[in-house]
Structure formats: structure tokens, C-alpha cells
PDB file of C-alpha atoms in Angstrom:
ATOM      1  CA  MET A   1     122.659  76.021  74.037  1.00 53.00           C
ATOM      2  CA  PRO A   2     122.722  79.653  72.959  1.00 77.00           C
ATOM      3  CA  LEU A   3     119.587  81.177  71.532  1.00 92.00           C
ATOM      4  CA  HIS A   4     119.667  82.161  67.865  1.00 94.00           C
ATOM      5  CA  VAL A   5     118.469  85.768  68.104  1.00 93.00           C
ATOM      6  CA  PRO A   6     117.297  86.873  64.654  1.00 91.00           C
ATOM      7  CA  PRO A   7     118.580  90.171  63.259  1.00 93.00           C
ATOM      8  CA  ALA A   8     116.007  92.944  63.187  1.00 95.00           C
ATOM      9  CA  PRO A   9     115.320  94.761  59.920  1.00 95.00           C
ATOM     10  CA  GLN A  10     117.804  97.640  59.677  1.00 96.00           C
ATOM     11  CA  PRO A  11     115.031 100.284  59.316  1.00 95.00           C
ATOM     12  CA  ALA A  12     113.417  99.024  62.554  1.00 96.00           C
ATOM     13  CA  LEU A  13     116.743  99.272  64.394  1.00 95.00           C
ATOM     14  CA  ARG A  14     117.414 102.730  62.924  1.00 94.00           C
ATOM     15  CA  SER A  15     113.994 103.980  64.061  1.00 92.00           C
ATOM     16  CA  ALA A  16     114.689 102.774  67.632  1.00 92.00           C
ATOM     17  CA  LEU A  17     118.150 104.367  67.607  1.00 91.00           C
ATOM     18  CA  THR A  18     116.718 107.650  66.305  1.00 90.00           C
ATOM     19  CA  ALA A  19     114.065 107.689  69.035  1.00 88.00           C
ATOM     20  CA  LEU A  20     116.718 107.030  71.690  1.00 87.00           C
ATOM     21  CA  GLY A  21     119.071 109.663  70.317  1.00 83.00           C
ATOM     22  CA  SER A  22     116.549 112.439  69.816  1.00 76.00           C
ATOM     23  CA  PRO A  23     113.745 112.762  72.370  1.00 65.00           C
ATOM     24  CA  THR A  24     112.082 115.407  70.203  1.00 63.00           C
ATOM     25  CA  ALA A  25     111.817 112.960  67.284  1.00 60.00           C
ATOM     26  CA  VAL A  26     108.978 111.049  68.986  1.00 62.00           C
ATOM     27  CA  ARG A  27     105.495 112.133  70.039  1.00 60.00           C
ATOM     28  CA  ASP A  28     105.329 110.368  73.380  1.00 62.00           C
ATOM     29  CA  PRO A  29     107.715 111.351  76.146  1.00 62.00           C
ATOM     30  CA  ARG A  30     110.311 108.901  77.346  1.00 70.00           C
ATOM     31  CA  THR A  31     109.448 106.631  80.243  1.00 76.00           C
ATOM     32  CA  PRO A  32     110.550 107.670  83.759  1.00 75.00           C
ATOM     33  CA  ALA A  33     113.428 105.164  83.688  1.00 77.00           C
ATOM     34  CA  LEU A  34     114.718 106.539  80.379  1.00 81.00           C
ATOM     35  CA  ARG A  35     114.495 110.127  81.669  1.00 78.00           C
ATOM     36  CA  THR A  36     116.424 109.422  84.864  1.00 81.00           C
ATOM     37  CA  VAL A  37     119.089 106.962  83.763  1.00 80.00           C
ATOM     38  CA  THR A  38     122.598 108.290  83.271  1.00 78.00           C
ATOM     39  CA  GLY A  39     125.012 106.950  80.725  1.00 79.00           C
ATOM     40  CA  PRO A  40     124.524 105.488  77.274  1.00 85.00           C
ATOM     41  CA  LEU A  41     121.384 103.594  76.310  1.00 88.00           C
ATOM     42  CA  THR A  42     121.632 100.716  73.848  1.00 90.00           C
ATOM     43  CA  PRO A  43     118.898  98.772  72.026  1.00 92.00           C
ATOM     44  CA  ASP A  44     119.597  95.064  72.479  1.00 92.00           C
ATOM     45  CA  LEU A  45     118.038  91.629  71.893  1.00 93.00           C
ATOM     46  CA  PRO A  46     115.702  92.370  68.988  1.00 96.00           C
ATOM     47  CA  LEU A  47     112.635  90.154  69.202  1.00 97.00           C
ATOM     48  CA  PRO A  48     109.915  89.898  66.556  1.00 97.00           C
ATOM     49  CA  VAL A  49     106.486  90.427  68.102  1.00 97.00           C
ATOM     50  CA  HIS A  50     103.821  88.148  66.666  1.00 96.00           C
ATOM     51  CA  VAL A  51     100.128  88.306  67.495  1.00 94.00           C
ATOM     52  CA  LEU A  52      98.097  85.126  67.835  1.00 90.00           C
ATOM     53  CA  ASP A  53      94.700  85.801  66.239  1.00 82.00           C
ATOM     54  CA  ARG A  54      91.545  83.701  66.169  1.00 71.00           C
ATOM     55  CA  VAL A  55      92.002  82.060  69.531  1.00 69.00           C
ATOM     56  CA  THR A  56      88.406  81.075  70.205  1.00 60.00           C
ATOM     57  CA  SER A  57      86.573  78.668  72.439  1.00 55.00           C
ATOM     58  CA  ARG A  58      85.027  77.165  69.292  1.00 61.00           C
ATOM     59  CA  GLY A  59      88.356  75.762  68.142  1.00 58.00           C
ATOM     60  CA  GLY A  60      89.758  76.340  64.691  1.00 58.00           C
ATOM     61  CA  THR A  61      93.336  77.080  63.825  1.00 61.00           C
ATOM     62  CA  PRO A  62      94.744  80.310  65.268  1.00 69.00           C
ATOM     63  CA  ARG A  63      96.985  82.300  62.956  1.00 80.00           C
ATOM     64  CA  THR A  64      99.932  84.545  63.676  1.00 89.00           C
ATOM     65  CA  ARG A  65     100.972  87.829  62.149  1.00 92.00           C
ATOM     66  CA  LEU A  66     104.080  89.930  62.657  1.00 94.00           C
ATOM     67  CA  ALA A  67     103.131  93.127  64.495  1.00 94.00           C
ATOM     68  CA  GLY A  68     106.532  94.669  65.211  1.00 96.00           C
ATOM     69  CA  TRP A  69     110.013  94.332  66.652  1.00 97.00           C
ATOM     70  CA  ARG A  70     110.853  94.950  70.292  1.00 97.00           C
ATOM     71  CA  PHE A  71     114.280  95.967  71.574  1.00 96.00           C
ATOM     72  CA  LEU A  72     115.291  95.820  75.216  1.00 95.00           C
ATOM     73  CA  ILE A  73     116.940  99.136  76.112  1.00 94.00           C
ATOM     74  CA  ARG A  74     120.040  98.553  78.197  1.00 92.00           C
ATOM     75  CA  SER A  75     121.829 100.859  80.537  1.00 89.00           C
ATOM     76  CA  GLY A  76     125.008  99.044  81.442  1.00 86.00           C
ATOM     77  CA  ASP A  77     124.198  95.411  82.140  1.00 86.00           C
ATOM     78  CA  ARG A  78     120.454  95.715  82.773  1.00 87.00           C
ATOM     79  CA  ALA A  79     117.360  96.430  80.720  1.00 91.00           C
ATOM     80  CA  VAL A  80     115.571  99.569  81.917  1.00 91.00           C
ATOM     81  CA  ALA A  81     112.874  99.813  79.249  1.00 93.00           C
ATOM     82  CA  ALA A  82     111.903  98.569  75.807  1.00 94.00           C
ATOM     83  CA  ALA A  83     111.361 100.188  72.423  1.00 93.00           C
ATOM     84  CA  GLU A  84     108.675  98.918  70.087  1.00 94.00           C
ATOM     85  CA  THR A  85     108.680  99.430  66.326  1.00 95.00           C
ATOM     86  CA  MET A  86     105.854  98.730  63.899  1.00 94.00           C
ATOM     87  CA  LEU A  87     105.399  98.162  60.205  1.00 89.00           C
ATOM     88  CA  THR A  88     103.645 101.017  58.406  1.00 91.00           C
ATOM     89  CA  PRO A  89     102.821 101.494  54.711  1.00 91.00           C
ATOM     90  CA  ASP A  90     106.088 103.471  54.503  1.00 91.00           C
ATOM     91  CA  GLY A  91     108.190 100.798  56.215  1.00 92.00           C
ATOM     92  CA  TRP A  92     109.381 100.287  59.784  1.00 94.00           C
ATOM     93  CA  ALA A  93     108.749 103.122  62.240  1.00 93.00           C
ATOM     94  CA  PHE A  94     109.236 103.722  65.942  1.00 92.00           C
ATOM     95  CA  SER A  95     106.048 103.117  67.942  1.00 91.00           C
ATOM     96  CA  HIS A  96     106.724 103.749  71.641  1.00 90.00           C
ATOM     97  CA  PHE A  97     108.905 103.210  74.691  1.00 90.00           C
ATOM     98  CA  PHE A  98     107.616 101.345  77.719  1.00 90.00           C
ATOM     99  CA  GLU A  99     108.785  99.884  80.993  1.00 91.00           C
ATOM    100  CA  GLY A 100     107.232  97.711  83.643  1.00 89.00           C
ATOM    101  CA  PRO A 101     107.014  94.041  84.548  1.00 92.00           C
ATOM    102  CA  TYR A 102     107.238  92.676  80.987  1.00 93.00           C
ATOM    103  CA  VAL A 103     110.759  94.082  80.566  1.00 94.00           C
ATOM    104  CA  ALA A 104     112.195  92.241  83.581  1.00 94.00           C
ATOM    105  CA  SER A 105     110.086  89.177  82.815  1.00 96.00           C
ATOM    106  CA  THR A 106     111.403  89.031  79.244  1.00 96.00           C
ATOM    107  CA  GLU A 107     114.983  89.211  80.505  1.00 94.00           C
ATOM    108  CA  LEU A 108     114.355  86.411  83.005  1.00 95.00           C
ATOM    109  CA  ALA A 109     112.639  84.185  80.404  1.00 96.00           C
ATOM    110  CA  LEU A 110     115.536  84.676  77.977  1.00 95.00           C
ATOM    111  CA  ARG A 111     118.056  83.721  80.681  1.00 94.00           C
ATOM    112  CA  GLN A 112     116.025  80.592  81.450  1.00 95.00           C
ATOM    113  CA  ALA A 113     115.855  79.719  77.735  1.00 95.00           C
ATOM    114  CA  GLU A 114     119.641  79.968  77.444  1.00 94.00           C
ATOM    115  CA  ALA A 115     119.896  76.965  79.771  1.00 93.00           C
ATOM    116  CA  LEU A 116     117.847  74.693  77.472  1.00 92.00           C
ATOM    117  CA  THR A 117     119.718  72.027  75.531  1.00 91.00           C
ATOM    118  CA  ALA A 118     117.999  72.468  72.143  1.00 92.00           C
ATOM    119  CA  PRO A 119     118.583  75.502  69.894  1.00 94.00           C
ATOM    120  CA  TYR A 120     115.664  77.928  69.621  1.00 96.00           C
ATOM    121  CA  GLN A 121     114.868  81.186  67.913  1.00 97.00           C
ATOM    122  CA  PRO A 122     113.306  83.560  70.480  1.00 97.00           C
ATOM    123  CA  ARG A 123     110.218  85.539  69.524  1.00 97.00           C
ATOM    124  CA  LEU A 124     107.411  87.198  71.432  1.00 97.00           C
ATOM    125  CA  LEU A 125     103.845  86.001  70.993  1.00 96.00           C
ATOM    126  CA  SER A 126     100.959  88.170  72.142  1.00 94.00           C
ATOM    127  CA  VAL A 127      97.520  86.712  72.852  1.00 91.00           C
ATOM    128  CA  PRO A 128      95.321  89.832  72.964  1.00 89.00           C
ATOM    129  CA  GLU A 129      92.140  87.984  73.954  1.00 85.00           C
ATOM    130  CA  LEU A 130      93.814  86.999  77.230  1.00 87.00           C
ATOM    131  CA  TYR A 131      96.035  90.076  77.724  1.00 90.00           C
ATOM    132  CA  MET A 132      98.922  87.627  77.648  1.00 93.00           C
ATOM    133  CA  LEU A 133     102.478  87.858  76.366  1.00 96.00           C
ATOM    134  CA  THR A 134     104.759  84.845  75.975  1.00 97.00           C
ATOM    135  CA  LEU A 135     108.316  84.181  74.962  1.00 97.00           C
ATOM    136  CA  TRP A 136     107.907  81.907  71.941  1.00 97.00           C
ATOM    137  CA  LEU A 137     110.848  79.557  71.502  1.00 97.00           C
ATOM    138  CA  HIS A 138     110.653  78.470  67.876  1.00 96.00           C
ATOM    139  CA  GLY A 139     112.328  75.137  67.151  1.00 94.00           C
ATOM    140  CA  ASP A 140     113.522  76.153  63.669  1.00 94.00           C
ATOM    141  CA  ALA A 141     116.367  78.407  64.794  1.00 92.00           C
ATOM    142  CA  GLY A 142     117.191  79.477  61.226  1.00 92.00           C
ATOM    143  CA  ALA A 143     113.629  80.347  60.161  1.00 94.00           C
ATOM    144  CA  ASP A 144     112.568  83.733  58.802  1.00 95.00           C
ATOM    145  CA  ALA A 145     111.642  85.526  62.038  1.00 95.00           C
ATOM    146  CA  ALA A 146     108.855  87.458  60.319  1.00 93.00           C
ATOM    147  CA  LYS A 147     106.932  84.345  59.298  1.00 93.00           C
ATOM    148  CA  GLY A 148     105.530  81.107  60.602  1.00 90.00           C
ATOM    149  CA  ARG A 149     103.201  79.892  63.245  1.00 90.00           C
ATOM    150  CA  PRO A 150     103.915  78.055  66.475  1.00 92.00           C
ATOM    151  CA  ALA A 151     104.684  74.398  65.829  1.00 92.00           C
ATOM    152  CA  PRO A 152     103.222  71.864  68.298  1.00 92.00           C
ATOM    153  CA  SER A 153     106.717  71.166  69.676  1.00 93.00           C
ATOM    154  CA  ASP A 154     107.688  74.843  70.071  1.00 95.00           C
ATOM    155  CA  LEU A 155     107.776  76.210  73.607  1.00 96.00           C
ATOM    156  CA  LEU A 156     105.766  79.107  75.026  1.00 96.00           C
ATOM    157  CA  VAL A 157     106.911  80.740  78.252  1.00 97.00           C
ATOM    158  CA  PRO A 158     104.194  83.014  79.711  1.00 97.00           C
ATOM    159  CA  LEU A 159     105.642  86.304  80.920  1.00 97.00           C
ATOM    160  CA  ALA A 160     104.630  87.873  84.219  1.00 96.00           C
ATOM    161  CA  PRO A 161     102.001  88.968  84.867  1.00 94.00           C
ATOM    162  CA  ALA A 162     100.328  85.908  83.339  1.00 93.00           C
ATOM    163  CA  PRO A 163      96.570  85.292  83.346  1.00 90.00           C
ATOM    164  CA  PRO A 164      95.209  83.659  86.520  1.00 88.00           C
ATOM    165  CA  GLY A 165      95.866  79.922  86.589  1.00 87.00           C
ATOM    166  CA  ILE A 166      98.734  80.049  84.082  1.00 91.00           C
ATOM    167  CA  ALA A 167     102.184  79.929  85.657  1.00 92.00           C
ATOM    168  CA  ALA A 168     104.603  82.594  84.485  1.00 95.00           C
ATOM    169  CA  HIS A 169     108.115  81.504  83.505  1.00 96.00           C
ATOM    170  CA  ARG A 170     107.170  77.866  83.021  1.00 96.00           C
ATOM    171  CA  ALA A 171     107.829  76.491  79.540  1.00 95.00           C
ATOM    172  CA  HIS A 172     104.870  74.755  77.890  1.00 95.00           C
ATOM    173  CA  ARG A 173     104.778  72.933  74.566  1.00 95.00           C
ATOM    174  CA  VAL A 174     102.422  74.716  72.162  1.00 93.00           C
ATOM    175  CA  ALA A 175     100.442  71.467  71.801  1.00 91.00           C
ATOM    176  CA  ASP A 176      99.802  71.523  75.565  1.00 93.00           C
ATOM    177  CA  LEU A 177      99.193  75.241  76.182  1.00 91.00           C
ATOM    178  CA  LEU A 178      97.126  76.194  73.135  1.00 87.00           C
ATOM    179  CA  PRO A 179      94.114  74.040  74.147  1.00 84.00           C
ATOM    180  CA  VAL A 180      94.215  75.656  77.612  1.00 85.00           C
ATOM    181  CA  LEU A 181      94.204  79.126  76.039  1.00 83.00           C
ATOM    182  CA  THR A 182      91.231  78.329  73.800  1.00 77.00           C
ATOM    183  CA  LEU A 183      89.266  77.182  76.854  1.00 76.00           C
ATOM    184  CA  ARG A 184      90.073  80.468  78.612  1.00 74.00           C
ATOM    185  CA  VAL A 185      88.688  82.675  75.857  1.00 71.00           C
ATOM    186  CA  ALA A 186      85.087  83.717  76.473  1.00 59.00           C
ATOM    187  CA  PRO A 187      82.625  82.278  73.954  1.00 58.00           C
ATOM    188  CA  THR A 188      81.828  84.572  71.046  1.00 52.00           C
ATOM    189  CA  PRO A 189      78.133  85.576  71.057  1.00 54.00           C
ATOM    190  CA  LEU A 190      76.176  84.179  68.133  1.00 53.00           C
ATOM    191  CA  MET A 191      75.005  86.861  65.712  1.00 52.00           C
ATOM    192  CA  GLY A 192      71.254  87.207  65.249  1.00 49.00           C
ATOM    193  CA  MET A 193      70.422  85.394  68.482  1.00 47.00           C
ATOM    194  CA  GLY A 194      68.162  87.415  70.717  1.00 47.00           C
ATOM    195  CA  THR A 195      68.064  87.180  74.469  1.00 43.00           C
ATOM    196  CA  PRO A 196      65.664  84.600  75.835  1.00 45.00           C
ATOM    197  CA  ALA A 197      62.303  85.915  77.022  1.00 42.00           C
TER     198      ALA A 197
END
């Protein structure tokens, strides 16, 4: 079943296109792959990037917030880098280019998701406390991509490199993986508690 890739906000796409088209329009230099590739570069597969906050060993309900949109940058038929955009008080703006294992891992996870029988809306979900990034396959394929939280039946596919003990590229139901993640997060120190004498 094909994935239902949500459209990115036009200002986010424009900011990525501007950064690709004019290297002097961005502060940070292009990545090595973007500097050496020949031929046209195209932003593709826009994915909303959500951050999972409040993942703690004490439980509670984590919340998500939209942090940006990521575009895979294609040269021909392969992704060579990614462009990240972010929401600022003035609207969507280009953030940075990057390359590395998450680019190839995202491509692989999306190909694997295409083979699933149910329709999903692909998103990225970052878990900063664990330095973890997952492909979030949201079961409501027509949902507003900027909103929502992972439903228990949604799927999370950890991208490589995944934290130790969590298999990359294996789909997990949110209801199964979230408890594992909360156990992995180090306990938050209690405020006002001194060290024992």
C-alpha cells in the first residue's frame, strides 16, 4: 500500500529550494556530498519532524511537537543528503543540510514501509533523551501532519544507528516500544535532595 506523504508547507519547500539553488544564501557550507555531486539536486519526500518530549522513567504521558520539515535531497535516483527547515517567528526557514547514516536509513525504512498492507502517513519522530530517530508511521493517513501524537497502534521504525538493544529497521507498535523507551531514560534527579552522608 503506498504511503500517504503529506505535502510540506510551501514556505518550507521554498526555503529548501533557495538553499539548494544559492550556496551563499545559507550560513553553513554545503555537506561534502552536496559539494561534489554533479547534476541537478531535488528536494524530495517531505517528512514532518516531531519531537517526543517528557519521556521519563517516572511515566506520564509524553507529548509531541512539530520541530521542522526534512527533505531528502536526491541526485538522480538516490538521496545524497537532507535539508532541514524550522519554524521561526517569521515563518518557515532553512536550518541546515546534513548527510550520514540517517539519510540512507530513512530511505530504507520508507522502502520497507511501502510494503506494508495498511495505509500510513510517514513522519519522523525524534527522542532526544535517547539520541534516537524513528520513522513514525501514523495510522490516520489523512491527518494534519503538523499535529497529533503517536497512537498506540501506530508504528515506530528506529533508524540506524539505534540505541543499544533496540533493533533498527524493525517496526514496533507504539504501545510496545514506548514503555521500553521510558525504561531506557535515566531517572531524573529529585530537586532538593542532597547526597547521602
